[in-house]
CSV table of C-alpha atoms and ligand atoms in Angstrom, one decimal:
chain,number,residue,atom,x,y,z
A,1,MET,CA,111.0,66.7,175.0
A,2,PRO,CA,110.5,64.2,171.8
A,3,GLU,CA,112.5,61.3,172.4
A,4,SER,CA,114.7,62.2,169.7
A,5,ASN,CA,115.3,65.0,167.4
A,6,ARG,CA,113.7,62.9,164.6
A,7,SER,CA,110.5,62.6,166.7
A,8,ILE,CA,107.2,64.3,166.3
A,9,TYR,CA,104.2,64.4,168.0
A,10,PHE,CA,100.6,64.2,165.6
A,11,ALA,CA,97.4,65.6,167.5
A,12,THR,CA,94.7,63.2,166.1
A,13,GLY,CA,91.9,61.3,167.3
A,14,ASN,CA,91.8,59.0,164.2
A,15,LYS,CA,94.2,55.9,165.0
A,16,HIS,CA,93.9,55.2,161.0
A,17,LYS,CA,95.5,58.4,160.0
A,18,PHE,CA,98.5,58.1,163.0
A,19,ASP,CA,99.0,54.7,161.6
A,20,GLU,CA,99.3,55.4,157.8
A,21,ALA,CA,101.5,58.3,159.3
A,22,LYS,CA,103.7,56.4,161.2
A,23,ASP,CA,104.2,54.1,158.5
A,24,ILE,CA,105.2,56.6,155.7
A,25,LEU,CA,107.6,58.5,158.3
A,26,LYS,CA,109.2,55.3,159.6
A,27,ASN,CA,110.7,55.4,155.9
A,28,TYR,CA,112.3,58.5,156.8
A,29,ASN,CA,113.5,57.8,160.4
A,30,ILE,CA,110.8,59.9,161.5
A,31,LYS,CA,109.4,58.6,164.7
A,32,VAL,CA,106.0,59.8,165.4
A,33,ILE,CA,104.0,59.6,168.7
A,34,MET,CA,100.4,60.0,168.6
A,35,ILE,CA,98.5,62.8,170.8
A,36,ARG,CA,94.7,62.3,171.1
A,37,LYS,CA,93.1,65.7,170.4
A,38,LYS,CA,89.4,66.9,171.1
A,39,ALA,CA,87.3,67.1,168.4
A,40,GLU,CA,87.1,70.5,168.2
A,41,GLU,CA,87.3,72.0,164.6
A,42,ILE,CA,86.7,75.4,163.2
A,43,GLN,CA,83.8,75.3,160.2
A,44,SER,CA,85.6,76.6,157.0
A,45,ASP,CA,85.5,75.6,153.3
A,46,ASP,CA,89.2,75.5,153.3
A,47,LEU,CA,91.1,72.5,154.6
A,48,LYS,CA,94.3,74.7,154.8
A,49,LYS,CA,92.6,77.0,157.3
A,50,ILE,CA,91.2,74.0,159.3
A,51,ALA,CA,94.4,72.6,159.6
A,52,ARG,CA,96.2,75.7,160.8
A,53,HIS,CA,93.6,76.5,163.2
A,54,ALA,CA,94.0,73.0,164.7
A,55,LEU,CA,97.8,73.2,164.7
A,56,LEU,CA,97.6,76.8,166.6
A,57,LYS,CA,95.3,74.7,169.5
A,58,ALA,CA,97.8,71.8,169.3
A,59,LEU,CA,100.6,74.3,170.1
A,60,GLU,CA,98.9,75.9,172.7
A,61,SER,CA,98.1,72.7,174.7
A,62,CYS,CA,100.6,70.0,173.2
A,63,LYS,CA,104.3,69.4,173.2
A,64,SER,CA,106.3,70.0,169.8
A,65,PRO,CA,107.4,69.4,167.5
A,66,ILE,CA,103.8,68.6,166.1
A,67,ILE,CA,101.8,68.2,163.4
A,68,VAL,CA,97.9,67.8,162.5
A,69,GLU,CA,96.3,66.8,159.6
A,70,ASP,CA,92.9,67.5,157.9
A,71,ALA,CA,91.5,65.6,155.0
A,72,GLY,CA,88.2,65.4,153.1
A,73,LEU,CA,86.5,63.7,150.3
A,74,PHE,CA,85.8,66.2,147.4
A,75,VAL,CA,82.8,64.5,145.2
A,76,LYS,CA,82.7,66.5,141.6
A,77,THR,CA,78.9,66.0,140.7
A,78,LEU,CA,78.1,67.6,144.2
A,79,LYS,CA,80.3,70.5,143.9
A,80,GLY,CA,82.8,69.0,145.9
A,81,PHE,CA,80.7,68.2,148.9
A,82,PRO,CA,81.4,66.6,151.8
A,83,GLY,CA,85.0,68.1,151.3
A,84,PRO,CA,85.5,69.9,154.3
A,85,TYR,CA,82.7,68.7,155.9
A,86,SER,CA,83.7,65.1,155.6
A,87,SER,CA,84.1,63.7,159.2
A,88,TYR,CA,80.6,65.0,160.1
A,89,VAL,CA,79.0,63.8,157.2
A,90,HIS,CA,80.5,60.5,157.5
A,91,ARG,CA,79.3,60.5,161.0
A,92,THR,CA,75.7,61.5,160.1
A,93,LEU,CA,75.0,60.8,156.5
A,94,GLY,CA,77.6,58.1,156.4
A,95,ILE,CA,78.5,56.2,153.1
A,96,ASP,CA,75.3,55.4,152.4
A,97,GLY,CA,74.3,59.0,152.5
A,98,ILE,CA,76.8,59.8,150.2
A,99,ILE,CA,75.8,57.1,147.5
A,100,GLU,CA,72.1,58.2,147.9
A,101,LEU,CA,72.9,61.7,147.0
A,102,ILE,CA,75.4,60.7,143.7
A,103,LYS,CA,73.3,57.6,142.7
A,104,ASN,CA,70.8,59.3,140.5
A,105,LYS,CA,73.5,61.9,139.1
A,106,SER,CA,76.1,61.2,136.1
A,107,GLY,CA,79.9,61.4,136.9
A,108,ARG,CA,81.5,59.7,139.5
A,109,GLU,CA,84.7,61.9,139.6
A,110,ALA,CA,86.2,62.6,143.4
A,111,GLU,CA,89.3,63.3,144.7
A,112,PHE,CA,90.5,62.9,148.6
A,113,ARG,CA,92.7,65.8,149.8
A,114,SER,CA,95.0,66.0,152.8
A,115,VAL,CA,96.9,69.0,154.1
A,116,VAL,CA,99.6,68.4,156.9
A,117,ALA,CA,100.2,71.4,159.1
A,118,TYR,CA,103.9,71.4,160.8
A,119,GLY,CA,104.4,73.4,163.6
A,120,ASP,CA,107.4,74.0,166.3
A,121,SER,CA,108.3,77.0,168.6
A,122,SER,CA,109.7,79.2,165.9
A,123,MET,CA,107.5,78.1,162.7
A,124,ILE,CA,104.3,76.8,161.1
A,125,LYS,CA,104.5,75.2,157.5
A,126,THR,CA,101.4,72.7,155.5
A,127,PHE,CA,101.9,70.5,153.0
A,128,GLU,CA,99.3,69.1,150.7
A,129,GLY,CA,98.6,66.0,148.8
A,130,VAL,CA,95.7,65.1,146.3
A,131,VAL,CA,94.7,61.8,145.2
A,132,LYS,CA,92.1,61.9,142.1
A,133,GLY,CA,89.6,58.7,141.5
A,134,MET,CA,85.8,57.7,141.5
A,135,VAL,CA,83.3,57.0,143.7
A,136,ILE,CA,81.3,53.8,143.5
A,137,LEU,CA,77.9,52.9,144.3
A,138,ARG,CA,78.6,49.5,146.2
A,139,PRO,CA,81.2,49.7,149.0
A,140,ARG,CA,83.8,47.3,148.5
A,141,GLY,CA,86.7,46.0,151.2
A,142,ILE,CA,87.1,46.4,154.9
A,143,SER,CA,90.2,48.0,155.8
A,144,GLY,CA,91.0,51.6,156.5
A,145,PHE,CA,88.1,54.0,157.6
A,146,GLY,CA,85.9,56.8,156.5
A,147,PHE,CA,85.0,56.8,152.8
A,148,ASP,CA,87.7,54.3,151.9
A,149,PRO,CA,85.2,51.6,150.6
A,150,ILE,CA,83.8,53.6,148.0
A,151,PHE,CA,86.9,55.5,146.7
A,152,ILE,CA,89.0,54.1,143.7
A,153,PRO,CA,92.2,55.9,142.8
A,154,ARG,CA,92.7,56.5,139.1
A,155,GLY,CA,94.1,53.8,137.1
A,156,LEU,CA,93.3,51.1,139.6
A,157,ARG,CA,90.6,48.6,139.9
A,158,ARG,CA,90.3,48.5,143.7
A,159,THR,CA,88.8,50.7,146.7
A,160,PHE,CA,91.2,51.9,149.3
A,161,ALA,CA,89.0,49.7,151.9
A,162,GLU,CA,90.2,46.6,149.5
A,163,MET,CA,93.9,47.4,150.1
A,164,THR,CA,96.3,46.8,152.8
A,165,LEU,CA,97.7,49.8,154.7
A,166,LYS,CA,100.9,49.7,152.7
A,167,GLU,CA,99.2,49.6,149.2
A,168,LYS,CA,96.8,52.7,150.5
A,169,ASN,CA,100.2,54.3,151.0
A,170,LYS,CA,101.7,54.0,147.6
A,171,TYR,CA,98.4,56.5,146.3
A,172,SER,CA,96.9,58.2,149.4
A,173,HIS,CA,96.5,61.7,149.4
A,174,ARG,CA,97.6,61.7,153.2
A,175,ALA,CA,100.8,59.7,152.0
A,176,ILE,CA,101.5,62.3,149.3
A,177,ALA,CA,101.2,65.5,152.0
A,178,LEU,CA,103.5,63.6,154.3
A,179,ARG,CA,106.0,62.5,151.9
A,180,GLU,CA,106.2,66.4,151.2
A,181,PHE,CA,106.6,67.0,154.7
A,182,ALA,CA,109.2,64.6,155.6
A,183,GLU,CA,111.3,65.5,152.6
A,184,TRP,CA,111.0,69.2,153.7
A,185,TYR,CA,111.8,68.3,157.4
A,186,LEU,CA,114.8,65.9,156.9
A,187,GLY,CA,116.4,68.8,154.7
A,188,SER,CA,115.6,71.4,157.1
A,189,HIS,CA,116.7,69.6,160.2
A,190,LEU,CA,120.1,67.8,159.4
B,201,LIG,P1,91.3,64.1,163.5
B,201,LIG,O1,91.0,63.9,164.8
B,201,LIG,O2,92.5,64.1,162.8
B,201,LIG,O3,90.7,65.5,162.7
B,201,LIG,P2,89.1,63.3,161.7
B,201,LIG,O4,89.1,61.5,161.3
B,201,LIG,O5,88.3,64.5,162.4
B,201,LIG,O6,90.4,63.2,162.4
B,201,LIG,P3,89.2,64.8,160.0
B,201,LIG,O7,88.8,66.0,160.5
B,201,LIG,O8,90.3,65.2,158.5
B,201,LIG,O9,89.8,63.8,160.5
B,201,LIG,O10,88.4,64.7,158.7
B,201,LIG,C1,88.2,63.9,157.8
B,201,LIG,C2,86.7,62.8,157.2
B,201,LIG,O11,87.3,62.8,156.0
B,201,LIG,C3,87.0,61.5,158.1
B,201,LIG,O12,86.7,61.4,159.1
B,201,LIG,C4,87.0,60.4,156.7
B,201,LIG,O13,85.5,60.3,157.2
B,201,LIG,C5,87.2,61.1,155.7
B,201,LIG,N1,88.6,61.0,155.5
B,201,LIG,C6,89.6,61.5,155.0
B,201,LIG,N2,90.6,60.9,154.7
B,201,LIG,C7,90.1,59.6,154.3
B,201,LIG,C8,90.9,58.6,154.2
B,201,LIG,O14,92.4,58.5,153.6
B,201,LIG,N3,90.1,57.7,154.2
B,201,LIG,C9,88.6,57.5,154.1
B,201,LIG,N4,88.2,58.5,154.6
B,201,LIG,C10,89.0,59.7,154.5
């Protein structure tokens, strides 16, 4: 059983995601407990489908209530690539691979998208967050993870990797989706 009725589990293999989620959810008095999940993911071009599938798997084998999150970087000039394949592409091509793909193309618009899927014994619900911005050709910063060093949110000058976790949490796709989740969760678990 969760430690209090305001505790939820987060199944992820990514400690950075967990740390970001913990910081957001603590503002809502929701305690989050990390459960390491295996990196078996379905391939789909739809983040929501991936998140729902991961959630159903987690509900089979883990405790509840539980959340999972699926996210990706969608680069406009690459027609949305790497998108749902971001995790794999980051592991294989890496940041340099994305830079190589975009360096001779025009247009730097990109967005990060996140889908948080929540489930308990009676229901499943998803929440989405998007942050628009641009990708750059020279990585900057050492904070965060993944594609953070090449993404600058719209209207700002620094990459996510040049921000503290708290600053990133003001703007990020994950923070938007998690805040939506938290508002709903508190509203329906009073
Ligand atoms: P899970 O175990 O939770 O699935 P993961 O890292 O594999 O962790 P995803 O499947 O959602 O997560 O893959 C998303 C990839 O997209 C991630 O590995 C990063 O390369 C990139 N990404 C997603 N959100 C990001 C963020 O906030 N900053 C930088 N890169 C991000």
